[in-house]
């Protein structure tokens, strides 16, 4: 079971990374298009390059229409796509200033409590994204520039958040089983396998 959950979490992280890479490329293309458009239409070069500038604009060269809308939706998805691998590998940032001196048993119980609370929070986020998606669908809300239905980005984020919640629940249950049986299921706190 652990291998399956880890595989799914890893695949989701790869998908999130691919989306993030595409968003970076989209942002670079849009910035370069905006820069070229500005250079070709400033007071000094507009007379000299007027025909070239018009041909480039007619060919679609310039800032990407609605790039910020795509980046906003894509980054939200990518954040939720990275949560499952971070949860299964124990990769979240921790501050153990006070907990480092706790006995082993107390540390395990505290970790179970943290994992249960985190799983509940992830489930709450997924539920609220689902509710938000239904509202966006009900009112047919769209983005300003692209007129893309907003619920599409809510759906992508909801699916990733729901998977993160499932992984969070798995991690909480695995920590509980580890504590009760002494059997190692998950990696250690530093992310390495036992």
PDB file of C-alpha atoms in Angstrom:
ATOM      1  CA  UNK A   1       0.000   0.000   0.000  1.00  0.00           C
ATOM      2  CA  UNK A   2       2.820   2.382   0.876  1.00  0.00           C
ATOM      3  CA  UNK A   3       4.393   1.941  -2.562  1.00  0.00           C
ATOM      4  CA  UNK A   4       1.112   2.757  -4.299  1.00  0.00           C
ATOM      5  CA  UNK A   5       0.522   5.885  -2.224  1.00  0.00           C
ATOM      6  CA  UNK A   6       4.121   6.994  -2.748  1.00  0.00           C
ATOM      7  CA  UNK A   7       3.864   6.361  -6.497  1.00  0.00           C
ATOM      8  CA  UNK A   8       0.631   8.364  -6.798  1.00  0.00           C
ATOM      9  CA  UNK A   9       2.095  11.202  -4.697  1.00  0.00           C
ATOM     10  CA  UNK A  10       5.247  11.202  -6.853  1.00  0.00           C
ATOM     11  CA  UNK A  11       3.226  11.206 -10.072  1.00  0.00           C
ATOM     12  CA  UNK A  12       1.188  14.133  -8.780  1.00  0.00           C
ATOM     13  CA  UNK A  13       4.401  16.021  -7.954  1.00  0.00           C
ATOM     14  CA  UNK A  14       5.721  15.377 -11.477  1.00  0.00           C
ATOM     15  CA  UNK A  15       2.445  16.676 -12.919  1.00  0.00           C
ATOM     16  CA  UNK A  16       2.648  19.748 -10.687  1.00  0.00           C
ATOM     17  CA  UNK A  17       6.242  20.295 -11.798  1.00  0.00           C
ATOM     18  CA  UNK A  18       5.256  20.013 -15.467  1.00  0.00           C
ATOM     19  CA  UNK A  19       2.477  22.559 -14.984  1.00  0.00           C
ATOM     20  CA  UNK A  20       4.849  24.885 -13.151  1.00  0.00           C
ATOM     21  CA  UNK A  21       7.444  24.550 -15.929  1.00  0.00           C
ATOM     22  CA  UNK A  22       4.824  25.408 -18.563  1.00  0.00           C
ATOM     23  CA  UNK A  23       3.744  28.414 -16.518  1.00  0.00           C
ATOM     24  CA  UNK A  24       7.328  29.632 -16.307  1.00  0.00           C
ATOM     25  CA  UNK A  25       7.687  29.300 -20.092  1.00  0.00           C
ATOM     26  CA  UNK A  26       4.358  31.091 -20.617  1.00  0.00           C
ATOM     27  CA  UNK A  27       5.436  33.928 -18.313  1.00  0.00           C
ATOM     28  CA  UNK A  28       8.789  34.298 -20.118  1.00  0.00           C
ATOM     29  CA  UNK A  29       7.114  34.369 -23.549  1.00  0.00           C
ATOM     30  CA  UNK A  30       4.591  36.930 -22.336  1.00  0.00           C
ATOM     31  CA  UNK A  31       7.284  39.144 -20.795  1.00  0.00           C
ATOM     32  CA  UNK A  32       9.437  38.959 -23.935  1.00  0.00           C
ATOM     33  CA  UNK A  33       6.417  39.786 -26.089  1.00  0.00           C
ATOM     34  CA  UNK A  34       5.520  42.734 -23.890  1.00  0.00           C
ATOM     35  CA  UNK A  35       9.132  43.963 -23.946  1.00  0.00           C
ATOM     36  CA  UNK A  36       9.393  43.689 -27.737  1.00  0.00           C
ATOM     37  CA  UNK A  37       6.032  45.380 -28.151  1.00  0.00           C
ATOM     38  CA  UNK A  38       7.178  48.248 -25.934  1.00  0.00           C
ATOM     39  CA  UNK A  39      10.478  48.618 -27.744  1.00  0.00           C
ATOM     40  CA  UNK A  40       8.869  48.663 -31.173  1.00  0.00           C
ATOM     41  CA  UNK A  41       6.250  51.206 -30.145  1.00  0.00           C
ATOM     42  CA  UNK A  42       8.251  53.762 -28.190  1.00  0.00           C
ATOM     43  CA  UNK A  43       8.694  57.340 -29.402  1.00  0.00           C
ATOM     44  CA  UNK A  44      12.142  56.745 -30.920  1.00  0.00           C
ATOM     45  CA  UNK A  45      11.555  53.512 -32.809  1.00  0.00           C
ATOM     46  CA  UNK A  46       7.876  53.774 -33.728  1.00  0.00           C
ATOM     47  CA  UNK A  47       8.589  55.770 -36.937  1.00  0.00           C
ATOM     48  CA  UNK A  48      11.468  53.548 -38.029  1.00  0.00           C
ATOM     49  CA  UNK A  49       9.901  50.165 -37.207  1.00  0.00           C
ATOM     50  CA  UNK A  50       6.215  50.984 -37.709  1.00  0.00           C
ATOM     51  CA  UNK A  51       5.672  48.422 -40.485  1.00  0.00           C
ATOM     52  CA  UNK A  52       7.736  45.734 -38.718  1.00  0.00           C
ATOM     53  CA  UNK A  53       5.916  46.361 -35.466  1.00  0.00           C
ATOM     54  CA  UNK A  54       2.526  46.126 -37.167  1.00  0.00           C
ATOM     55  CA  UNK A  55       3.504  42.855 -38.901  1.00  0.00           C
ATOM     56  CA  UNK A  56       4.655  41.372 -35.594  1.00  0.00           C
ATOM     57  CA  UNK A  57       1.428  42.408 -33.890  1.00  0.00           C
ATOM     58  CA  UNK A  58      -0.635  40.993 -36.760  1.00  0.00           C
ATOM     59  CA  UNK A  59       1.295  37.716 -36.422  1.00  0.00           C
ATOM     60  CA  UNK A  60       0.306  37.584 -32.742  1.00  0.00           C
ATOM     61  CA  UNK A  61       3.674  38.590 -31.301  1.00  0.00           C
ATOM     62  CA  UNK A  62       3.262  40.436 -28.031  1.00  0.00           C
ATOM     63  CA  UNK A  63       2.183  39.713 -24.488  1.00  0.00           C
ATOM     64  CA  UNK A  64       0.167  36.521 -24.084  1.00  0.00           C
ATOM     65  CA  UNK A  65      -3.494  37.377 -23.607  1.00  0.00           C
ATOM     66  CA  UNK A  66      -4.695  36.208 -20.196  1.00  0.00           C
ATOM     67  CA  UNK A  67      -1.310  34.888 -19.081  1.00  0.00           C
ATOM     68  CA  UNK A  68      -1.890  36.050 -15.518  1.00  0.00           C
ATOM     69  CA  UNK A  69      -5.194  34.145 -15.419  1.00  0.00           C
ATOM     70  CA  UNK A  70      -3.492  30.928 -16.518  1.00  0.00           C
ATOM     71  CA  UNK A  71      -0.630  31.470 -14.062  1.00  0.00           C
ATOM     72  CA  UNK A  72      -3.058  32.074 -11.207  1.00  0.00           C
ATOM     73  CA  UNK A  73      -4.990  28.867 -11.913  1.00  0.00           C
ATOM     74  CA  UNK A  74      -1.882  26.801 -12.625  1.00  0.00           C
ATOM     75  CA  UNK A  75       0.043  27.838  -9.535  1.00  0.00           C
ATOM     76  CA  UNK A  76      -2.934  27.014  -7.318  1.00  0.00           C
ATOM     77  CA  UNK A  77      -3.028  23.525  -8.833  1.00  0.00           C
ATOM     78  CA  UNK A  78       0.753  23.089  -8.535  1.00  0.00           C
ATOM     79  CA  UNK A  79       0.720  23.960  -4.833  1.00  0.00           C
ATOM     80  CA  UNK A  80      -1.864  21.293  -4.104  1.00  0.00           C
ATOM     81  CA  UNK A  81      -0.097  18.836  -6.437  1.00  0.00           C
ATOM     82  CA  UNK A  82       3.091  19.056  -4.359  1.00  0.00           C
ATOM     83  CA  UNK A  83       1.372  18.511  -0.993  1.00  0.00           C
ATOM     84  CA  UNK A  84       0.974  14.688  -1.245  1.00  0.00           C
ATOM     85  CA  UNK A  85       4.690  14.002  -1.824  1.00  0.00           C
ATOM     86  CA  UNK A  86       5.603  16.478   0.881  1.00  0.00           C
ATOM     87  CA  UNK A  87       3.247  14.747   3.325  1.00  0.00           C
ATOM     88  CA  UNK A  88       4.271  11.159   2.515  1.00  0.00           C
ATOM     89  CA  UNK A  89       7.976  11.982   2.680  1.00  0.00           C
ATOM     90  CA  UNK A  90       7.760  14.093   5.843  1.00  0.00           C
ATOM     91  CA  UNK A  91       9.089  17.070   3.906  1.00  0.00           C
ATOM     92  CA  UNK A  92       7.163  19.813   5.660  1.00  0.00           C
ATOM     93  CA  UNK A  93       9.165  22.429   7.500  1.00  0.00           C
ATOM     94  CA  UNK A  94       9.344  21.748  11.218  1.00  0.00           C
ATOM     95  CA  UNK A  95      10.538  23.738  14.181  1.00  0.00           C
ATOM     96  CA  UNK A  96      11.622  21.343  16.889  1.00  0.00           C
ATOM     97  CA  UNK A  97      13.008  23.823  19.357  1.00  0.00           C
ATOM     98  CA  UNK A  98      10.869  22.426  22.180  1.00  0.00           C
ATOM     99  CA  UNK A  99      10.052  18.971  20.854  1.00  0.00           C
ATOM    100  CA  UNK A 100      13.661  17.863  20.307  1.00  0.00           C
ATOM    101  CA  UNK A 101      14.017  17.156  24.030  1.00  0.00           C
ATOM    102  CA  UNK A 102      10.791  15.154  24.342  1.00  0.00           C
ATOM    103  CA  UNK A 103      11.017  11.424  25.043  1.00  0.00           C
ATOM    104  CA  UNK A 104      10.552   9.128  22.046  1.00  0.00           C
ATOM    105  CA  UNK A 105       7.007   8.115  22.997  1.00  0.00           C
ATOM    106  CA  UNK A 106       5.865  11.687  23.460  1.00  0.00           C
ATOM    107  CA  UNK A 107       7.394  12.654  20.111  1.00  0.00           C
ATOM    108  CA  UNK A 108       5.491   9.841  18.370  1.00  0.00           C
ATOM    109  CA  UNK A 109       2.185  10.827  19.977  1.00  0.00           C
ATOM    110  CA  UNK A 110       2.768  14.473  19.076  1.00  0.00           C
ATOM    111  CA  UNK A 111       3.551  13.450  15.474  1.00  0.00           C
ATOM    112  CA  UNK A 112       0.302  11.463  15.291  1.00  0.00           C
ATOM    113  CA  UNK A 113      -1.653  14.473  16.557  1.00  0.00           C
ATOM    114  CA  UNK A 114       0.058  16.719  14.006  1.00  0.00           C
ATOM    115  CA  UNK A 115      -0.614  14.271  11.167  1.00  0.00           C
ATOM    116  CA  UNK A 116      -4.282  13.867  12.149  1.00  0.00           C
ATOM    117  CA  UNK A 117      -4.778  17.642  12.351  1.00  0.00           C
ATOM    118  CA  UNK A 118      -2.992  18.109   9.017  1.00  0.00           C
ATOM    119  CA  UNK A 119      -5.183  15.427   7.383  1.00  0.00           C
ATOM    120  CA  UNK A 120      -8.301  17.139   8.751  1.00  0.00           C
ATOM    121  CA  UNK A 121      -7.144  20.523   7.472  1.00  0.00           C
ATOM    122  CA  UNK A 122      -6.438  19.065   4.023  1.00  0.00           C
ATOM    123  CA  UNK A 123      -9.890  17.473   3.975  1.00  0.00           C
ATOM    124  CA  UNK A 124     -11.418  20.814   5.012  1.00  0.00           C
ATOM    125  CA  UNK A 125      -9.559  22.614   2.214  1.00  0.00           C
ATOM    126  CA  UNK A 126     -10.701  20.019  -0.343  1.00  0.00           C
ATOM    127  CA  UNK A 127     -14.299  20.329   0.847  1.00  0.00           C
ATOM    128  CA  UNK A 128     -14.224  24.126   0.642  1.00  0.00           C
ATOM    129  CA  UNK A 129     -12.680  23.993  -2.843  1.00  0.00           C
ATOM    130  CA  UNK A 130     -15.509  21.664  -3.885  1.00  0.00           C
ATOM    131  CA  UNK A 131     -18.092  24.064  -2.440  1.00  0.00           C
ATOM    132  CA  UNK A 132     -16.392  26.990  -4.177  1.00  0.00           C
ATOM    133  CA  UNK A 133     -16.339  25.082  -7.464  1.00  0.00           C
ATOM    134  CA  UNK A 134     -20.066  24.432  -7.222  1.00  0.00           C
ATOM    135  CA  UNK A 135     -20.698  28.140  -6.646  1.00  0.00           C
ATOM    136  CA  UNK A 136     -18.584  29.095  -9.663  1.00  0.00           C
ATOM    137  CA  UNK A 137     -20.461  26.542 -11.782  1.00  0.00           C
ATOM    138  CA  UNK A 138     -23.847  27.737 -10.532  1.00  0.00           C
ATOM    139  CA  UNK A 139     -23.162  31.372 -11.467  1.00  0.00           C
ATOM    140  CA  UNK A 140     -21.195  30.596 -14.664  1.00  0.00           C
ATOM    141  CA  UNK A 141     -18.290  32.790 -13.567  1.00  0.00           C
ATOM    142  CA  UNK A 142     -15.503  33.209 -16.106  1.00  0.00           C
ATOM    143  CA  UNK A 143     -12.115  34.888 -16.177  1.00  0.00           C
ATOM    144  CA  UNK A 144     -11.975  38.431 -17.517  1.00  0.00           C
ATOM    145  CA  UNK A 145      -9.583  38.061 -20.453  1.00  0.00           C
ATOM    146  CA  UNK A 146      -9.948  34.463 -21.615  1.00  0.00           C
ATOM    147  CA  UNK A 147     -13.559  33.984 -20.569  1.00  0.00           C
ATOM    148  CA  UNK A 148     -12.473  30.595 -19.224  1.00  0.00           C
ATOM    149  CA  UNK A 149     -14.878  29.079 -16.688  1.00  0.00           C
ATOM    150  CA  UNK A 150     -13.382  29.640 -13.236  1.00  0.00           C
ATOM    151  CA  UNK A 151     -14.664  26.296 -11.999  1.00  0.00           C
ATOM    152  CA  UNK A 152     -12.072  24.537 -14.193  1.00  0.00           C
ATOM    153  CA  UNK A 153      -9.249  25.811 -11.999  1.00  0.00           C
ATOM    154  CA  UNK A 154     -11.274  25.007  -8.882  1.00  0.00           C
ATOM    155  CA  UNK A 155     -11.740  21.452 -10.166  1.00  0.00           C
ATOM    156  CA  UNK A 156      -8.014  20.977 -10.773  1.00  0.00           C
ATOM    157  CA  UNK A 157      -7.162  22.341  -7.330  1.00  0.00           C
ATOM    158  CA  UNK A 158      -9.940  20.304  -5.691  1.00  0.00           C
ATOM    159  CA  UNK A 159      -8.715  17.035  -7.230  1.00  0.00           C
ATOM    160  CA  UNK A 160      -5.151  17.715  -6.101  1.00  0.00           C
ATOM    161  CA  UNK A 161      -6.314  18.785  -2.624  1.00  0.00           C
ATOM    162  CA  UNK A 162      -8.549  15.690  -2.316  1.00  0.00           C
ATOM    163  CA  UNK A 163      -5.577  13.485  -3.172  1.00  0.00           C
ATOM    164  CA  UNK A 164      -3.486  15.384  -0.624  1.00  0.00           C
ATOM    165  CA  UNK A 165      -6.210  14.759   1.988  1.00  0.00           C
ATOM    166  CA  UNK A 166      -6.242  11.028   1.180  1.00  0.00           C
ATOM    167  CA  UNK A 167      -2.457  10.894   1.522  1.00  0.00           C
ATOM    168  CA  UNK A 168      -2.707  12.896   4.760  1.00  0.00           C
ATOM    169  CA  UNK A 169      -5.215  10.395   6.171  1.00  0.00           C
ATOM    170  CA  UNK A 170      -2.969   7.506   5.084  1.00  0.00           C
ATOM    171  CA  UNK A 171       0.039   9.108   6.804  1.00  0.00           C
ATOM    172  CA  UNK A 172      -1.930   9.682  10.029  1.00  0.00           C
ATOM    173  CA  UNK A 173      -3.139   6.068  10.060  1.00  0.00           C
ATOM    174  CA  UNK A 174       0.332   4.770   9.235  1.00  0.00           C
ATOM    175  CA  UNK A 175       1.847   6.770  12.114  1.00  0.00           C
ATOM    176  CA  UNK A 176      -0.785   5.333  14.450  1.00  0.00           C
ATOM    177  CA  UNK A 177      -0.054   1.775  13.283  1.00  0.00           C
ATOM    178  CA  UNK A 178       3.681   2.414  13.635  1.00  0.00           C
ATOM    179  CA  UNK A 179       3.201   3.552  17.225  1.00  0.00           C
ATOM    180  CA  UNK A 180       0.911   0.678  18.181  1.00  0.00           C
ATOM    181  CA  UNK A 181       2.880  -2.130  16.493  1.00  0.00           C
ATOM    182  CA  UNK A 182       6.440  -0.816  16.448  1.00  0.00           C
ATOM    183  CA  UNK A 183       6.566  -1.653  12.727  1.00  0.00           C
ATOM    184  CA  UNK A 184       8.082   1.008  10.435  1.00  0.00           C
ATOM    185  CA  UNK A 185       5.766   1.954   7.512  1.00  0.00           C
ATOM    186  CA  UNK A 186       6.770   5.499   6.655  1.00  0.00           C
ATOM    187  CA  UNK A 187      10.220   6.960   6.384  1.00  0.00           C
ATOM    188  CA  UNK A 188      11.883   8.662   9.290  1.00  0.00           C
ATOM    189  CA  UNK A 189      11.363  12.329  10.051  1.00  0.00           C
ATOM    190  CA  UNK A 190      14.245  13.323   7.783  1.00  0.00           C
ATOM    191  CA  UNK A 191      12.523  11.585   4.862  1.00  0.00           C
ATOM    192  CA  UNK A 192      14.825   8.583   4.624  1.00  0.00           C
ATOM    193  CA  UNK A 193      13.421   5.083   4.569  1.00  0.00           C
ATOM    194  CA  UNK A 194      13.894   2.977   7.656  1.00  0.00           C
TER     195      UNK A 194
END
